[in-house]
């Protein structure tokens, strides 16, 4: 049997990620592969750091993309900062906080869970109570934008509380980066990770991370070796670090980095604040249309993520059949519910390049037709 080239269908991606990748980024991905230690490539890496510092609003020297998807950024933060025996307060209000707990426990550290109902934000009061009850805790970890439920927690307040109790914060900003206000330096965030496939609209497979001085000191003063060879920052920094001679650690995903570079150039052209505003404007437009159809949101107003709209599936509607019809007849992907919300909600993403007036209209019209409204 002869297998021929793979030709993916042309979809509109309005789920929880990956989001639509623009023609400009696709063209960047197709540029010639060069050596990952080629001086031209190294120049691109330096620009990449500057562009990521812009996106994160930070001057952190230790800012670079991990060569693997968002989950690897999460693991990079945990395995480099947390050591066996440490105590970490993990706030969970959806799927991704549960993964943070997994990371902590696999290191041999203790996770103190602060749980909030799915669809609500992390409650600062509950965090404060946990901090008081656990004066020996070293870290607080939380998800800024919970993609499983569409809730946006108050990262600034949670970080301040953690610092008041001498804890460092580890923040999941996979879905918030470029979609919602996020100010790493102004909010004093110690360690943060994101992804390329949500509001940056680059393909999946890279995870921007950033660590401040305080976090870098903790990493430098570790008692034990980082359990992961690949994610050990003391080794990775020989490749990505400032003034490093760029010695070989692993072969960077060269073309994928071209794609991220281009998407960050696009972000810079638009302006970070304008990108946040576009996400909010399109969310409000989508919300008006959905409410007209009698479709309601999971998260209460004011706590909602503009880039991820979790809405209740109307009574009597077949979840899988509707999503299947949208995909097959309209080439439109929306997301299913995850975890506790599986079968109960749809997750409509308005991320990055996919967050446009045209897509909001397309999504609303397609849903109307499929639901027979
Ligand atoms: C998507 C996502 C991740 C995981 O990113 P991958 O690129 O799928 O590994 C982690 N946290 C949140 C909040 C996410 O939305």
PDB file of C-alpha atoms in Angstrom, residues 28-203:
ATOM      1  CA  UNK A  28       7.427  31.147   8.948  1.00  0.00           C
ATOM      2  CA  UNK A  29       7.293  27.448   9.862  1.00  0.00           C
ATOM      3  CA  UNK A  30       8.059  26.525   6.259  1.00  0.00           C
ATOM      4  CA  UNK A  31      11.313  28.517   6.083  1.00  0.00           C
ATOM      5  CA  UNK A  32      14.559  26.561   5.621  1.00  0.00           C
ATOM      6  CA  UNK A  33      15.771  24.612   8.612  1.00  0.00           C
ATOM      7  CA  UNK A  34      19.220  25.740   9.747  1.00  0.00           C
ATOM      8  CA  UNK A  35      21.544  24.424  12.441  1.00  0.00           C
ATOM      9  CA  UNK A  36      20.438  25.132  15.981  1.00  0.00           C
ATOM     10  CA  UNK A  37      23.900  26.527  16.771  1.00  0.00           C
ATOM     11  CA  UNK A  38      24.117  28.546  13.538  1.00  0.00           C
ATOM     12  CA  UNK A  39      24.919  32.190  14.422  1.00  0.00           C
ATOM     13  CA  UNK A  40      21.792  33.272  12.537  1.00  0.00           C
ATOM     14  CA  UNK A  41      19.687  30.980  14.682  1.00  0.00           C
ATOM     15  CA  UNK A  42      21.349  32.172  17.875  1.00  0.00           C
ATOM     16  CA  UNK A  43      20.461  35.749  16.880  1.00  0.00           C
ATOM     17  CA  UNK A  44      16.844  34.642  16.522  1.00  0.00           C
ATOM     18  CA  UNK A  45      16.984  33.079  20.009  1.00  0.00           C
ATOM     19  CA  UNK A  46      18.094  36.396  21.492  1.00  0.00           C
ATOM     20  CA  UNK A  47      15.164  38.126  19.815  1.00  0.00           C
ATOM     21  CA  UNK A  48      12.869  35.392  21.084  1.00  0.00           C
ATOM     22  CA  UNK A  49      13.821  36.192  24.658  1.00  0.00           C
ATOM     23  CA  UNK A  50      13.097  39.897  24.144  1.00  0.00           C
ATOM     24  CA  UNK A  51       9.746  39.116  22.533  1.00  0.00           C
ATOM     25  CA  UNK A  52       8.758  36.767  25.367  1.00  0.00           C
ATOM     26  CA  UNK A  53       9.794  39.335  27.962  1.00  0.00           C
ATOM     27  CA  UNK A  54       7.422  41.731  26.210  1.00  0.00           C
ATOM     28  CA  UNK A  55       4.553  39.204  26.239  1.00  0.00           C
ATOM     29  CA  UNK A  56       5.086  38.368  29.927  1.00  0.00           C
ATOM     30  CA  UNK A  57       5.761  42.033  30.852  1.00  0.00           C
ATOM     31  CA  UNK A  58       8.979  41.121  32.587  1.00  0.00           C
ATOM     32  CA  UNK A  59      12.664  41.922  32.590  1.00  0.00           C
ATOM     33  CA  UNK A  60      13.471  38.430  33.913  1.00  0.00           C
ATOM     34  CA  UNK A  61      16.728  37.220  32.417  1.00  0.00           C
ATOM     35  CA  UNK A  62      15.601  33.617  32.760  1.00  0.00           C
ATOM     36  CA  UNK A  63      12.844  33.741  30.121  1.00  0.00           C
ATOM     37  CA  UNK A  64      12.785  31.273  27.241  1.00  0.00           C
ATOM     38  CA  UNK A  65      10.606  28.637  25.536  1.00  0.00           C
ATOM     39  CA  UNK A  66      10.947  25.053  26.777  1.00  0.00           C
ATOM     40  CA  UNK A  67      11.160  22.641  23.816  1.00  0.00           C
ATOM     41  CA  UNK A  68       7.885  20.863  24.554  1.00  0.00           C
ATOM     42  CA  UNK A  69       4.213  21.774  25.114  1.00  0.00           C
ATOM     43  CA  UNK A  70       2.657  23.624  28.063  1.00  0.00           C
ATOM     44  CA  UNK A  71       2.656  20.535  30.245  1.00  0.00           C
ATOM     45  CA  UNK A  72       6.459  20.498  30.030  1.00  0.00           C
ATOM     46  CA  UNK A  73       6.565  24.137  31.098  1.00  0.00           C
ATOM     47  CA  UNK A  74       4.518  23.133  34.123  1.00  0.00           C
ATOM     48  CA  UNK A  75       6.907  20.309  34.895  1.00  0.00           C
ATOM     49  CA  UNK A  76       9.946  22.578  34.349  1.00  0.00           C
ATOM     50  CA  UNK A  77       8.698  24.937  37.055  1.00  0.00           C
ATOM     51  CA  UNK A  78       7.890  22.191  39.537  1.00  0.00           C
ATOM     52  CA  UNK A  79      10.937  19.948  39.149  1.00  0.00           C
ATOM     53  CA  UNK A  80      13.394  22.826  39.257  1.00  0.00           C
ATOM     54  CA  UNK A  81      11.907  24.662  42.223  1.00  0.00           C
ATOM     55  CA  UNK A  82      10.379  21.995  44.435  1.00  0.00           C
ATOM     56  CA  UNK A  83      12.455  19.382  46.262  1.00  0.00           C
ATOM     57  CA  UNK A  84      11.473  16.210  48.005  1.00  0.00           C
ATOM     58  CA  UNK A  85      10.061  17.008  51.465  1.00  0.00           C
ATOM     59  CA  UNK A  86       8.905  20.524  50.521  1.00  0.00           C
ATOM     60  CA  UNK A  87       5.358  21.647  51.182  1.00  0.00           C
ATOM     61  CA  UNK A  88       3.420  23.255  48.332  1.00  0.00           C
ATOM     62  CA  UNK A  89      -0.020  24.820  48.605  1.00  0.00           C
ATOM     63  CA  UNK A  90      -1.867  23.964  45.400  1.00  0.00           C
ATOM     64  CA  UNK A  91      -5.055  25.824  44.540  1.00  0.00           C
ATOM     65  CA  UNK A  92      -7.401  23.725  42.458  1.00  0.00           C
ATOM     66  CA  UNK A  93     -10.542  24.956  40.703  1.00  0.00           C
ATOM     67  CA  UNK A  94     -10.422  22.728  37.644  1.00  0.00           C
ATOM     68  CA  UNK A  95      -8.420  20.118  35.751  1.00  0.00           C
ATOM     69  CA  UNK A  96      -5.045  21.818  35.641  1.00  0.00           C
ATOM     70  CA  UNK A  97      -4.680  22.380  39.380  1.00  0.00           C
ATOM     71  CA  UNK A  98      -4.979  18.597  39.666  1.00  0.00           C
ATOM     72  CA  UNK A  99      -1.972  18.198  37.415  1.00  0.00           C
ATOM     73  CA  UNK A 100       0.012  20.546  39.627  1.00  0.00           C
ATOM     74  CA  UNK A 101      -0.769  18.231  42.541  1.00  0.00           C
ATOM     75  CA  UNK A 102       0.518  15.279  40.488  1.00  0.00           C
ATOM     76  CA  UNK A 103       3.748  17.144  39.794  1.00  0.00           C
ATOM     77  CA  UNK A 104       4.277  17.988  43.457  1.00  0.00           C
ATOM     78  CA  UNK A 105       3.625  14.437  44.652  1.00  0.00           C
ATOM     79  CA  UNK A 106       5.855  12.805  42.036  1.00  0.00           C
ATOM     80  CA  UNK A 107       8.727  14.934  43.345  1.00  0.00           C
ATOM     81  CA  UNK A 108       8.135  13.497  46.803  1.00  0.00           C
ATOM     82  CA  UNK A 109       6.856  16.802  48.129  1.00  0.00           C
ATOM     83  CA  UNK A 110       3.562  17.388  49.953  1.00  0.00           C
ATOM     84  CA  UNK A 111       0.642  19.106  48.246  1.00  0.00           C
ATOM     85  CA  UNK A 112      -1.733  20.987  50.536  1.00  0.00           C
ATOM     86  CA  UNK A 113      -4.893  21.354  48.480  1.00  0.00           C
ATOM     87  CA  UNK A 114      -7.041  24.480  48.497  1.00  0.00           C
ATOM     88  CA  UNK A 115     -10.120  23.501  46.565  1.00  0.00           C
ATOM     89  CA  UNK A 116     -12.750  25.656  44.955  1.00  0.00           C
ATOM     90  CA  UNK A 117     -15.765  24.549  43.033  1.00  0.00           C
ATOM     91  CA  UNK A 118     -15.256  24.092  39.303  1.00  0.00           C
ATOM     92  CA  UNK A 119     -16.416  27.217  37.509  1.00  0.00           C
ATOM     93  CA  UNK A 120     -15.450  29.539  40.346  1.00  0.00           C
ATOM     94  CA  UNK A 121     -12.178  31.407  40.850  1.00  0.00           C
ATOM     95  CA  UNK A 122      -9.556  30.589  43.483  1.00  0.00           C
ATOM     96  CA  UNK A 123     -10.819  32.096  46.745  1.00  0.00           C
ATOM     97  CA  UNK A 124      -8.076  34.315  48.276  1.00  0.00           C
ATOM     98  CA  UNK A 125      -9.551  33.800  51.754  1.00  0.00           C
ATOM     99  CA  UNK A 126      -9.158  30.030  51.500  1.00  0.00           C
ATOM    100  CA  UNK A 127      -5.568  30.492  50.371  1.00  0.00           C
ATOM    101  CA  UNK A 128      -4.871  32.803  53.293  1.00  0.00           C
ATOM    102  CA  UNK A 129      -6.332  30.251  55.724  1.00  0.00           C
ATOM    103  CA  UNK A 130      -4.121  27.531  54.234  1.00  0.00           C
ATOM    104  CA  UNK A 131      -1.052  29.770  54.469  1.00  0.00           C
ATOM    105  CA  UNK A 132      -1.765  30.442  58.139  1.00  0.00           C
ATOM    106  CA  UNK A 133      -2.328  26.753  58.837  1.00  0.00           C
ATOM    107  CA  UNK A 134       0.890  25.775  57.015  1.00  0.00           C
ATOM    108  CA  UNK A 135       3.628  28.220  58.029  1.00  0.00           C
ATOM    109  CA  UNK A 136       6.255  25.788  56.706  1.00  0.00           C
ATOM    110  CA  UNK A 137       4.909  25.887  53.124  1.00  0.00           C
ATOM    111  CA  UNK A 138       7.467  27.075  50.573  1.00  0.00           C
ATOM    112  CA  UNK A 139       5.386  27.531  47.431  1.00  0.00           C
ATOM    113  CA  UNK A 140       1.895  28.433  46.299  1.00  0.00           C
ATOM    114  CA  UNK A 141       0.799  27.136  42.896  1.00  0.00           C
ATOM    115  CA  UNK A 142      -2.307  28.205  41.022  1.00  0.00           C
ATOM    116  CA  UNK A 143      -3.796  28.410  37.539  1.00  0.00           C
ATOM    117  CA  UNK A 144      -4.397  31.966  36.332  1.00  0.00           C
ATOM    118  CA  UNK A 145      -6.802  31.002  33.523  1.00  0.00           C
ATOM    119  CA  UNK A 146      -8.518  27.638  34.133  1.00  0.00           C
ATOM    120  CA  UNK A 147      -9.190  26.372  30.623  1.00  0.00           C
ATOM    121  CA  UNK A 148     -11.340  23.512  31.853  1.00  0.00           C
ATOM    122  CA  UNK A 149     -13.958  25.863  33.317  1.00  0.00           C
ATOM    123  CA  UNK A 150     -13.325  29.349  31.889  1.00  0.00           C
ATOM    124  CA  UNK A 151     -12.552  31.062  35.217  1.00  0.00           C
ATOM    125  CA  UNK A 152      -9.938  33.812  35.600  1.00  0.00           C
ATOM    126  CA  UNK A 153      -8.395  33.986  39.071  1.00  0.00           C
ATOM    127  CA  UNK A 154      -6.848  37.100  40.606  1.00  0.00           C
ATOM    128  CA  UNK A 155      -3.160  36.330  40.145  1.00  0.00           C
ATOM    129  CA  UNK A 156      -2.029  39.631  41.645  1.00  0.00           C
ATOM    130  CA  UNK A 157      -3.876  39.115  44.943  1.00  0.00           C
ATOM    131  CA  UNK A 158      -2.949  35.431  45.250  1.00  0.00           C
ATOM    132  CA  UNK A 159       0.712  36.295  44.660  1.00  0.00           C
ATOM    133  CA  UNK A 160       0.630  39.059  47.283  1.00  0.00           C
ATOM    134  CA  UNK A 161      -0.871  36.698  49.861  1.00  0.00           C
ATOM    135  CA  UNK A 162       1.755  34.040  49.126  1.00  0.00           C
ATOM    136  CA  UNK A 163       4.556  36.576  49.523  1.00  0.00           C
ATOM    137  CA  UNK A 164       3.075  37.877  52.793  1.00  0.00           C
ATOM    138  CA  UNK A 165       3.643  34.346  54.088  1.00  0.00           C
ATOM    139  CA  UNK A 166       7.127  33.936  52.566  1.00  0.00           C
ATOM    140  CA  UNK A 167       6.053  31.589  49.805  1.00  0.00           C
ATOM    141  CA  UNK A 168       7.077  31.771  46.168  1.00  0.00           C
ATOM    142  CA  UNK A 169       4.389  31.403  43.505  1.00  0.00           C
ATOM    143  CA  UNK A 170       4.258  29.072  40.526  1.00  0.00           C
ATOM    144  CA  UNK A 171       1.657  30.317  38.039  1.00  0.00           C
ATOM    145  CA  UNK A 172       0.019  28.516  35.112  1.00  0.00           C
ATOM    146  CA  UNK A 173      -0.522  31.124  32.404  1.00  0.00           C
ATOM    147  CA  UNK A 174      -0.937  28.723  29.486  1.00  0.00           C
ATOM    148  CA  UNK A 175      -4.264  30.182  28.443  1.00  0.00           C
ATOM    149  CA  UNK A 176      -3.946  33.698  29.889  1.00  0.00           C
ATOM    150  CA  UNK A 177      -0.776  34.854  28.119  1.00  0.00           C
ATOM    151  CA  UNK A 178      -1.709  37.432  25.435  1.00  0.00           C
ATOM    152  CA  UNK A 179      -5.439  36.929  26.072  1.00  0.00           C
ATOM    153  CA  UNK A 180      -5.915  38.507  29.523  1.00  0.00           C
ATOM    154  CA  UNK A 181      -3.952  41.116  31.472  1.00  0.00           C
ATOM    155  CA  UNK A 182      -0.859  39.445  32.919  1.00  0.00           C
ATOM    156  CA  UNK A 183       1.944  41.512  34.440  1.00  0.00           C
ATOM    157  CA  UNK A 184       4.749  39.303  35.702  1.00  0.00           C
ATOM    158  CA  UNK A 185       7.016  42.021  37.120  1.00  0.00           C
ATOM    159  CA  UNK A 186       4.306  44.342  38.414  1.00  0.00           C
ATOM    160  CA  UNK A 187       2.606  41.441  40.196  1.00  0.00           C
ATOM    161  CA  UNK A 188       5.939  39.974  41.379  1.00  0.00           C
ATOM    162  CA  UNK A 189       5.263  36.500  39.984  1.00  0.00           C
ATOM    163  CA  UNK A 190       8.224  34.230  40.762  1.00  0.00           C
ATOM    164  CA  UNK A 191       7.826  31.410  38.257  1.00  0.00           C
ATOM    165  CA  UNK A 192       5.411  31.193  35.344  1.00  0.00           C
ATOM    166  CA  UNK A 193       4.810  28.939  32.369  1.00  0.00           C
ATOM    167  CA  UNK A 194       2.657  29.248  29.286  1.00  0.00           C
ATOM    168  CA  UNK A 195       2.028  27.582  25.938  1.00  0.00           C
ATOM    169  CA  UNK A 196       2.199  28.550  22.301  1.00  0.00           C
ATOM    170  CA  UNK A 197      -1.016  26.990  21.057  1.00  0.00           C
ATOM    171  CA  UNK A 198      -3.579  29.107  22.907  1.00  0.00           C
ATOM    172  CA  UNK A 199      -3.624  32.910  22.649  1.00  0.00           C
ATOM    173  CA  UNK A 200      -0.240  33.115  20.906  1.00  0.00           C
ATOM    174  CA  UNK A 201      -1.664  31.091  18.002  1.00  0.00           C
ATOM    175  CA  UNK A 202       1.568  29.313  17.199  1.00  0.00           C
ATOM    176  CA  UNK A 203       1.509  25.529  16.805  1.00  0.00           C
TER     177      UNK A 203
END
